[in-house]
Structure formats: C-alpha cells, structure tokens
Tab-separated table of C-alpha atoms in Angstrom:
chain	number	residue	atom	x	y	z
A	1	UNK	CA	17.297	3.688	-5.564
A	2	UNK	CA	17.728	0.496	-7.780
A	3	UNK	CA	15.324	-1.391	-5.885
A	4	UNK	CA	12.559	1.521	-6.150
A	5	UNK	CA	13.749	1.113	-9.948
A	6	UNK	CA	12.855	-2.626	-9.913
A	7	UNK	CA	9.752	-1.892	-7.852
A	8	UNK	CA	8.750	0.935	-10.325
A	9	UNK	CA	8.947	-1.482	-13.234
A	10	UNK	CA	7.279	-4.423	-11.783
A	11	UNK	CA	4.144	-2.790	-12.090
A	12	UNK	CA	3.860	-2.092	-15.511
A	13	UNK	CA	5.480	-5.196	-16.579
A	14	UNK	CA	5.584	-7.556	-13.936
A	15	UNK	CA	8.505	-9.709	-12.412
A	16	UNK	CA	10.412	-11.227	-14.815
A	17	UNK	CA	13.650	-10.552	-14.689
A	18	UNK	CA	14.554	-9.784	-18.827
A	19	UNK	CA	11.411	-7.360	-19.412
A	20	UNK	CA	12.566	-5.225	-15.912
A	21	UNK	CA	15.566	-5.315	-17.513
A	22	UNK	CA	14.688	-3.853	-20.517
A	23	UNK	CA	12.490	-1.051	-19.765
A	24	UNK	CA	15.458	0.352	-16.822
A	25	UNK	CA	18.634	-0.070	-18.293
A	26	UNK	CA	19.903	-2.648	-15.380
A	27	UNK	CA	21.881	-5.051	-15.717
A	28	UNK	CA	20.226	-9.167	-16.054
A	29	UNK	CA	22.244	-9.913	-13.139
A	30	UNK	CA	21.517	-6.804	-10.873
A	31	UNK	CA	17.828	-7.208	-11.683
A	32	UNK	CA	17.869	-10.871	-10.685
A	33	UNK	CA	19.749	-9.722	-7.284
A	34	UNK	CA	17.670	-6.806	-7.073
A	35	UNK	CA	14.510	-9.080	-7.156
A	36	UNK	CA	15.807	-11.964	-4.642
A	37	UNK	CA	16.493	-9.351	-1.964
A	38	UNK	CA	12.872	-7.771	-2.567
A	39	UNK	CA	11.451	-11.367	-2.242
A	40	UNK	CA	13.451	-12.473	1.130
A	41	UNK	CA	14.144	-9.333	2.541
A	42	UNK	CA	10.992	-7.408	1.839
A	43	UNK	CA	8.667	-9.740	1.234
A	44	UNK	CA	7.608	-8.462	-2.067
A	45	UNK	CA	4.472	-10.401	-3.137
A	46	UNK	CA	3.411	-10.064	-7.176
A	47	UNK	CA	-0.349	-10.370	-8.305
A	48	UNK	CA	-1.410	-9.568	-12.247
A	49	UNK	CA	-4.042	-7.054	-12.456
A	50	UNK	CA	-6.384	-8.550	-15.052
A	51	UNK	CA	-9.483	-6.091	-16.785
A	52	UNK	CA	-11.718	-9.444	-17.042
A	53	UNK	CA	-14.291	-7.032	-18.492
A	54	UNK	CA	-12.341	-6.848	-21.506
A	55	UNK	CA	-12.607	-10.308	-22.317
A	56	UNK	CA	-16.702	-9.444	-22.106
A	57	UNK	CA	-16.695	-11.712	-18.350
A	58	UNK	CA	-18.714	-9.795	-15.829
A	59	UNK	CA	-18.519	-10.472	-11.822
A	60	UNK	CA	-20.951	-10.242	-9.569
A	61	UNK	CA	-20.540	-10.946	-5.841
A	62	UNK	CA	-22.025	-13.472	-3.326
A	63	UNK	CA	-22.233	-11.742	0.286
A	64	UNK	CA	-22.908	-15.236	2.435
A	65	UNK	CA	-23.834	-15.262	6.126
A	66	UNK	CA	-25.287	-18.047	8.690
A	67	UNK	CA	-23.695	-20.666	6.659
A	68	UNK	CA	-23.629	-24.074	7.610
A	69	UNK	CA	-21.424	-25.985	5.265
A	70	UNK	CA	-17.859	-26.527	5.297
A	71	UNK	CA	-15.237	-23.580	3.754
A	72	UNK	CA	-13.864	-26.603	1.670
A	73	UNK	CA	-17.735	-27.110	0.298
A	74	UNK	CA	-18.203	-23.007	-0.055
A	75	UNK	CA	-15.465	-22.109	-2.370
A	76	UNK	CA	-16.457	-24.808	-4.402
A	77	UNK	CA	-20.253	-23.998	-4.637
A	78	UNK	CA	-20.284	-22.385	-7.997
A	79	UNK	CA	-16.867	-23.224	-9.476
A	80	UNK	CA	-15.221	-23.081	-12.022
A	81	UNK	CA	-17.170	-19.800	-12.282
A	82	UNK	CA	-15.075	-18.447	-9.051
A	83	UNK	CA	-12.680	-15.469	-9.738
A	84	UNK	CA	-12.149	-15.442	-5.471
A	85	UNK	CA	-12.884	-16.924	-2.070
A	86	UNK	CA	-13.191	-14.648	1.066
A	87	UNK	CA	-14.168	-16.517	4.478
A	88	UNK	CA	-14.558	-14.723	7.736
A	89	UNK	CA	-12.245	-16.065	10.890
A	90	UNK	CA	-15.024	-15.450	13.428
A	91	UNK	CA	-18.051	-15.594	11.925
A	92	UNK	CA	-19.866	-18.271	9.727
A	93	UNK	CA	-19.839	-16.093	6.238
A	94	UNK	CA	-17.913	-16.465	3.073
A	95	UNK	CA	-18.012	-14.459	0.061
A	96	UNK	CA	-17.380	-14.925	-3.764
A	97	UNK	CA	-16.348	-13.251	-6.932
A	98	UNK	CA	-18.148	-15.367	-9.550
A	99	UNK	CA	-17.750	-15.074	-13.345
A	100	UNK	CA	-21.298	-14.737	-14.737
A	101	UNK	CA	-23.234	-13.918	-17.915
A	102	UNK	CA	-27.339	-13.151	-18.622
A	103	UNK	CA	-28.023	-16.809	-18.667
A	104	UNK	CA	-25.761	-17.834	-15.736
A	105	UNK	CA	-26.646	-15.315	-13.434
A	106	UNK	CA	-30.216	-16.559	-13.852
A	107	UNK	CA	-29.193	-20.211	-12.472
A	108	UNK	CA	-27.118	-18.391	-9.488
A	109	UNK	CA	-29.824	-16.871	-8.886
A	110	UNK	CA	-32.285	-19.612	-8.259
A	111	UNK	CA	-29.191	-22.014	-6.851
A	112	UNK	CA	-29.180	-19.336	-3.814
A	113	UNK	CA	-32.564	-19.475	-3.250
A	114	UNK	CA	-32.614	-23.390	-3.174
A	115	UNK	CA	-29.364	-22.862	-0.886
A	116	UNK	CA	-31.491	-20.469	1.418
A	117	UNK	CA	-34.787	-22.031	1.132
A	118	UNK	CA	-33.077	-25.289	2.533
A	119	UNK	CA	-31.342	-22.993	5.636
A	120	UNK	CA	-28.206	-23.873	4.229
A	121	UNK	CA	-26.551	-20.403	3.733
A	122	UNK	CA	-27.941	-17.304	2.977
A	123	UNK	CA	-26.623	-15.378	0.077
A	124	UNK	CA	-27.160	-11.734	-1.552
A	125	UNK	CA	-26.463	-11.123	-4.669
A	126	UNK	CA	-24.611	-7.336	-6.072
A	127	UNK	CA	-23.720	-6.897	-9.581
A	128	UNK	CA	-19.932	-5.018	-9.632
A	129	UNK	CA	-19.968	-2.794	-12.044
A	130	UNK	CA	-16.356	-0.880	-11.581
A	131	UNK	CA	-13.170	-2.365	-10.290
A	132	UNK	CA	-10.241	-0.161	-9.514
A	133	UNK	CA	-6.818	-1.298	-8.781
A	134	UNK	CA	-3.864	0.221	-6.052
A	135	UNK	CA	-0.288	0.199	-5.531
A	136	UNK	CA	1.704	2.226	-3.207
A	137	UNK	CA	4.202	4.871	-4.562
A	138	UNK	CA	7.155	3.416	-3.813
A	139	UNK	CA	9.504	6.487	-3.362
A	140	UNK	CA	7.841	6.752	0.054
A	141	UNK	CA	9.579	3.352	0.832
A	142	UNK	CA	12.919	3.639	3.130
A	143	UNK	CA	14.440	0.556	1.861
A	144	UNK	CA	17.443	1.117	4.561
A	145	UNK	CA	14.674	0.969	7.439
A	146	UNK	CA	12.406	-1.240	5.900
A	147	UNK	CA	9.270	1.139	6.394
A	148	UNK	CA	7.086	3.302	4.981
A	149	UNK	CA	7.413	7.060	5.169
A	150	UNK	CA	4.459	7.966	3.609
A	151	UNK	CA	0.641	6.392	1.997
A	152	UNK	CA	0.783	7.805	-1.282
A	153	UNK	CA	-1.533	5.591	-2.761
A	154	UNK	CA	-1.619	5.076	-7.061
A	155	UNK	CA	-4.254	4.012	-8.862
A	156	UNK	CA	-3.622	2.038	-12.372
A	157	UNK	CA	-5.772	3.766	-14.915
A	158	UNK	CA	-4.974	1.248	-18.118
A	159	UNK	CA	-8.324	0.624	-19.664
A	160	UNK	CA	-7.410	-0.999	-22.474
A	161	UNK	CA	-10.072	-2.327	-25.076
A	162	UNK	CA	-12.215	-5.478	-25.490
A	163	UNK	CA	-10.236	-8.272	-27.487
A	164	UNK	CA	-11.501	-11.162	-29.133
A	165	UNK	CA	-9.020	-14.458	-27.968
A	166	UNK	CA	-8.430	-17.776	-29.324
A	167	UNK	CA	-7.790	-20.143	-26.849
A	168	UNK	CA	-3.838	-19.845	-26.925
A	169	UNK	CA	-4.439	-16.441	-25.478
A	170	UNK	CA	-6.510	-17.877	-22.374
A	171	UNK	CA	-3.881	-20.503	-22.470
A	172	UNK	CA	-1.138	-17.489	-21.778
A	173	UNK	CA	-3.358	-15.344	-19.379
A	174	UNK	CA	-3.804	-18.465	-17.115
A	175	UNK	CA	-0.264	-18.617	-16.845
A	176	UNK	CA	0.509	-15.008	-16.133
A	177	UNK	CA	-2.221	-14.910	-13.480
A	178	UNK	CA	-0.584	-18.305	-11.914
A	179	UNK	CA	3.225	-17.298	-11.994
A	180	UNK	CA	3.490	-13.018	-12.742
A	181	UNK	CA	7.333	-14.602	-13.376
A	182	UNK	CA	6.970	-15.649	-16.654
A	183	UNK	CA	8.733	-14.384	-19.976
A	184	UNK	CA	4.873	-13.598	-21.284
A	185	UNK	CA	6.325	-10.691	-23.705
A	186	UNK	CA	7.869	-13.283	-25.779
A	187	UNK	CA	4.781	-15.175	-26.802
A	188	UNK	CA	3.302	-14.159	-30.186
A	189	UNK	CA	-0.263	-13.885	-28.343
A	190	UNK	CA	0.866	-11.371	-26.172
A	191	UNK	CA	-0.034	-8.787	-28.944
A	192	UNK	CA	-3.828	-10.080	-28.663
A	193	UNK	CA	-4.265	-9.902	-24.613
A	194	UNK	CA	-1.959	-6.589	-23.655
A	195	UNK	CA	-5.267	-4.767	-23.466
A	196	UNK	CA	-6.562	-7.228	-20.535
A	197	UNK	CA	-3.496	-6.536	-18.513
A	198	UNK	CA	-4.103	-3.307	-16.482
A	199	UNK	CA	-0.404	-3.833	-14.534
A	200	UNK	CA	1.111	-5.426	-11.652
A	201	UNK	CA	0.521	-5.197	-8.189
A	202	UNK	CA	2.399	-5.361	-5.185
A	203	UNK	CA	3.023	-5.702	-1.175
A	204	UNK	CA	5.894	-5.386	0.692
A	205	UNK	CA	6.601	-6.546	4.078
A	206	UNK	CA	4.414	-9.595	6.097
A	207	UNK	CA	0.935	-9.450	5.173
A	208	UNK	CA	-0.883	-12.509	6.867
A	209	UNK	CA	-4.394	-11.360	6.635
A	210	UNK	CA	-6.605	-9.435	4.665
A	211	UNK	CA	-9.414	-7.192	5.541
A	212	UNK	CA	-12.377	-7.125	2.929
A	213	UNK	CA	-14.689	-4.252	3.776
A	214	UNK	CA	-17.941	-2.901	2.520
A	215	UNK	CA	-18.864	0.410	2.760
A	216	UNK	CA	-21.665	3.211	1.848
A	217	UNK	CA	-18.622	5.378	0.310
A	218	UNK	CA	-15.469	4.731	-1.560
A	219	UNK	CA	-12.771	5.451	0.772
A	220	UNK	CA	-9.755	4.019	1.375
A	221	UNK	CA	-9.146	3.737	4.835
A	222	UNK	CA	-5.679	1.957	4.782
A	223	UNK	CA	-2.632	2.184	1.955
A	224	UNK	CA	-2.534	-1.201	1.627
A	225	UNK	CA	-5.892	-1.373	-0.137
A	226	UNK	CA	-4.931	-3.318	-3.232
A	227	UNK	CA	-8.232	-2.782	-4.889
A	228	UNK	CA	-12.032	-1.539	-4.433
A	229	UNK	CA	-15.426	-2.856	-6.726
A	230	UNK	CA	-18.509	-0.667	-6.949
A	231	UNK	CA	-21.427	-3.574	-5.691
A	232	UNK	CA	-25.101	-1.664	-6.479
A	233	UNK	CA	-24.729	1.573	-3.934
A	234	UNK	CA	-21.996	0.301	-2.050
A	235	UNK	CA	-18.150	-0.376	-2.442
A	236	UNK	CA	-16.145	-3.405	-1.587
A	237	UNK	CA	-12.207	-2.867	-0.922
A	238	UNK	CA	-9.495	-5.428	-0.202
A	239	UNK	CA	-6.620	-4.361	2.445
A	240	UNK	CA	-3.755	-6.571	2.799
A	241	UNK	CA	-2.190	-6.137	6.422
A	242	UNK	CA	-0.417	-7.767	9.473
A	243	UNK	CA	-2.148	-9.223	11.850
A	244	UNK	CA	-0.410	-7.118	14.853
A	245	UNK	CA	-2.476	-3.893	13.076
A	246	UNK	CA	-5.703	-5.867	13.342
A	247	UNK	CA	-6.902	-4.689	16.373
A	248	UNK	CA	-5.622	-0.846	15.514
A	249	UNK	CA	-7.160	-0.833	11.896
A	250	UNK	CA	-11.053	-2.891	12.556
A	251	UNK	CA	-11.000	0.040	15.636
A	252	UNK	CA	-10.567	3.108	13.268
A	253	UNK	CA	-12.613	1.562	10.480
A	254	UNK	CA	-15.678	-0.101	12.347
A	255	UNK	CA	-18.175	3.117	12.205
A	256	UNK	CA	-18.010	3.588	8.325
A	257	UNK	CA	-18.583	-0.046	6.733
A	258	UNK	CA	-21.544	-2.349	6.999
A	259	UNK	CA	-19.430	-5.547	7.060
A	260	UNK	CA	-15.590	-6.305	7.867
A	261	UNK	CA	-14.456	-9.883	6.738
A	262	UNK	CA	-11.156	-10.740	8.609
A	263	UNK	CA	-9.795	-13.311	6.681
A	264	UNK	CA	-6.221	-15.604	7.083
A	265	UNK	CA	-4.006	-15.076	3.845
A	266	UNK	CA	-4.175	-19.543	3.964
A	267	UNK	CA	-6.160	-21.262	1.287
A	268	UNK	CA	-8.362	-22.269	3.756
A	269	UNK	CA	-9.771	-18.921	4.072
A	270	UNK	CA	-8.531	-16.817	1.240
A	271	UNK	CA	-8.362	-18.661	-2.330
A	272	UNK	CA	-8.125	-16.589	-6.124
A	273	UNK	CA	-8.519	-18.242	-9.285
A	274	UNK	CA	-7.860	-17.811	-12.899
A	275	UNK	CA	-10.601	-16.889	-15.439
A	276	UNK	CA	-12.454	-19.410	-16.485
A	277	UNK	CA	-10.551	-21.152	-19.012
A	278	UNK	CA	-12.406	-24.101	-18.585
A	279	UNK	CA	-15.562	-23.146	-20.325
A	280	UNK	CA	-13.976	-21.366	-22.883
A	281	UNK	CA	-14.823	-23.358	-26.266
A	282	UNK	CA	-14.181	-22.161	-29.913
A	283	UNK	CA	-13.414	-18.848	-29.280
A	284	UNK	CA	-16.332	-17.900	-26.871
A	285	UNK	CA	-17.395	-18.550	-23.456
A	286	UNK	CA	-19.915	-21.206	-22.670
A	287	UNK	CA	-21.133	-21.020	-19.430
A	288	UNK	CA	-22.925	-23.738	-17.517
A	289	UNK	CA	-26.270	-24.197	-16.275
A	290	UNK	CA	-25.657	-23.765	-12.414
A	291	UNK	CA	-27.140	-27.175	-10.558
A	292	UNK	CA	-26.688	-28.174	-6.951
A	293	UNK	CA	-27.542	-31.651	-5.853
C-alpha cells in the first residue's frame, strides 16, 4: 500500500522525496526507500506534465515522410523551437512538436515547402489545438506480482490559468522538465508557474519503445497511452510499451489509425525538449525567423 501511496503522490507533486513526504504523512526515509525500489524494481519512469499553452506557446505538428536526410539533421531542422522528436524504425518519416507563434508559423511554413520543393522531405503541417494527459490508476497495480490487474486509465484535468513569467520562472520550469527530482516547491517562483504544471506522469515496468498513432477518433487503444493532441480532424496519442507487445498491439490497432510510428525509446529516435527558454527575452517570447541554408 505505501508504494501505491508514493505512486499516488508523485503525480500531483512529482518525485522529490520531501514534498511526497509532506502531502502522505511518510516518513523522509521510507519515502526515499519507497522511491529507490519503484526506480530499480519497477522501473518507475517520471515526466512533468507542462500546460505550455499557459505560458501563451502554441504547438503545431510536422507529419514528415520520404525523407532523405539524416535523424541527427531532422530533429534539428527547426530547433530550438522543438518541444519533441518522433522517428519511425522502418520507414523514412520523422515527426515534430514545434513551438510556434503567427509570425513563426509563417516561416515553417515556407521552410517546408523549400524542404519539399527540393525533394528533401515532405512535411504536413496540423495545428494541435487540445492536449490531454494519462496516468494509470495505480490501485490496479499488484506490486507483489509486478503486474497490472486492471487499465483504469486517469486523465489530469488541472487547467490552470495563463501566467505572465520573468525569466527566473523559465529558469525553474527548465529544470523541473529536465530532473522531475528537484525540491521546485521551495523556490519563491514556484508561486508564479504552479498554474503551468498540470501533474506528473508515470510508467512502470520496461518500456523500450513507443507507439505514436494517428487516428480519425480519440480512442485509446492501450493503458499506457501517456497522452493524446487534437491535430485539425484527427488525434495523435503516445503509448509507451515493450517491445515483446509490438507485434500483439500494431495487430489490434492497424484498422483504426492512418499512421503508426514505431519508434526506439534511444535519442536517436525519440528526443523531448524543454520550452524554449532560449528565445525568451525581457519577459516575452521572441521567436526567430525560420531560415534553412
């Protein structure tokens, strides 16, 4: 039950130790034991569940097939603007969550033509308009068996409010999205970004590749689905798995989505980045013009 506990409280405030410790009444040193054994024995992996829209960044996404340049090249096409990197195993496509506004959406927009007018890759644009996040209910976790019982799936419904940061704030929402460890509670900014944190995610077990899956309806086809984005008519979800349920899941999913992206959980293939903290000057966001050489 303690570990549920731990679980439980890792999603509203993430994994350090003191705040878990805190909002369930365990003890420092239980929680830190409590935490090590979810890590090596479980595999727990953390991610911080960021409303980006509350810092006024909108996303849009880059659905790229027939590409000829390198995955090291791709991820790097329109960064620092990148919120993530998807790249198919067996097929030459890649696609990208890029930070935009009015202005820089215009210049992505004529950088993919000039990419596609040169046969380099060819890219289609969606504006995402809604992003919802998942964790699994963790009473239907047998810790004793290491398994799930059930696929109670939860959604986190914190909307929060649109805030107005300096750039200390970025400063401590880059760390929390790099290391969901950290004592973040204890910095006087935290007061100014609580409404961009929607919660915690998490994973147990060994999750070496992710399915990313685009389909006509919003369903979620596997409990692992950490989060879904509405993209024009169509919805995008995320699914973190093992590869020995590849074969089982693509099967049973194939008929209901217009594309499947099996991607390796390696850098090489599967990248996420902070906001964009780099073009954030005197309180606003400054985004570049968008040139390719």
């Amino acid at each position: 039950m303690q570990l549920a506990d731990i679980i439980s409280a890792i999603t509203k405030v993430g994994g350090n130790p003191h705040a878990i410790a805190k909002i369930t009444g365990i003890s420092i040193i239980n929680v830190i034991k409590s935490i090590n054994i979810l890590k090596y024995k479980y595999h727990l992996a953390l991610f911080t569940g960021l409303l980006a829209e509350n810092l006024q960044l909108q996303k849009i996404l880059l659905l790229c097939k027939n590409s000829k340049i390198k995955l090291s090249t791709s991820k790097k096409l329109f960064f620092p603007l990148v919120n993530l990197f998807r790249a198919d195993l067996e097929e030459d496509k890649f696609m990208l969550v890029i930070y935009t506004n009015k202005d820089a959406l215009n210049s992505i927009q004529t950088a993919v033509k000039k990419l596609r007018d040169e046969n380099i890759v060819e890219c289609e644009i969606f504006e995402i308009s809604e992003t919802k996040r998942y964790y699994r209910d963790i009473s239907c976790f047998n810790f004793d068996q290491n398994k799930w019982t059930c696929d109670r799936l939860l959604q986190f419904n914190k909307r929060g409010k649109i805030v107005k940061p300096d750039e200390e704030d970025i400063n401590l929402i880059v760390k929390l999205q790099a290391n969901p460890y950290i004592p973040y509670y204890l910095s006087p900014h935290y007061s100014h970004i609580k409404h961009v944190l929607q919660g915690f995610l998490y994973t147990l077990g060994i999750n070496d590749t992710i399915l990313d899956i685009i389909a006509d309806k919003e369903v979620i086809f596997h409990p692992n689905t950490l989060w879904s984005a509405k993209i024009g008519n169509k919805y995008l979800m995320e699914i973190h798995i093992n590869s020995k349920e590849l074969d089982k899941i693509v099967q049973k999913i194939k008929d209901h989505c217009s594309e499947i992206f099996i991607v390796p959980e390696t850098p090489s293939y599967a990248e996420g980045y902070s906001i964009p903290y780099e073009i954030f000057k005197e309180k606003k966001w400054e985004f570049p013009k968008i040139v390719l050489e």
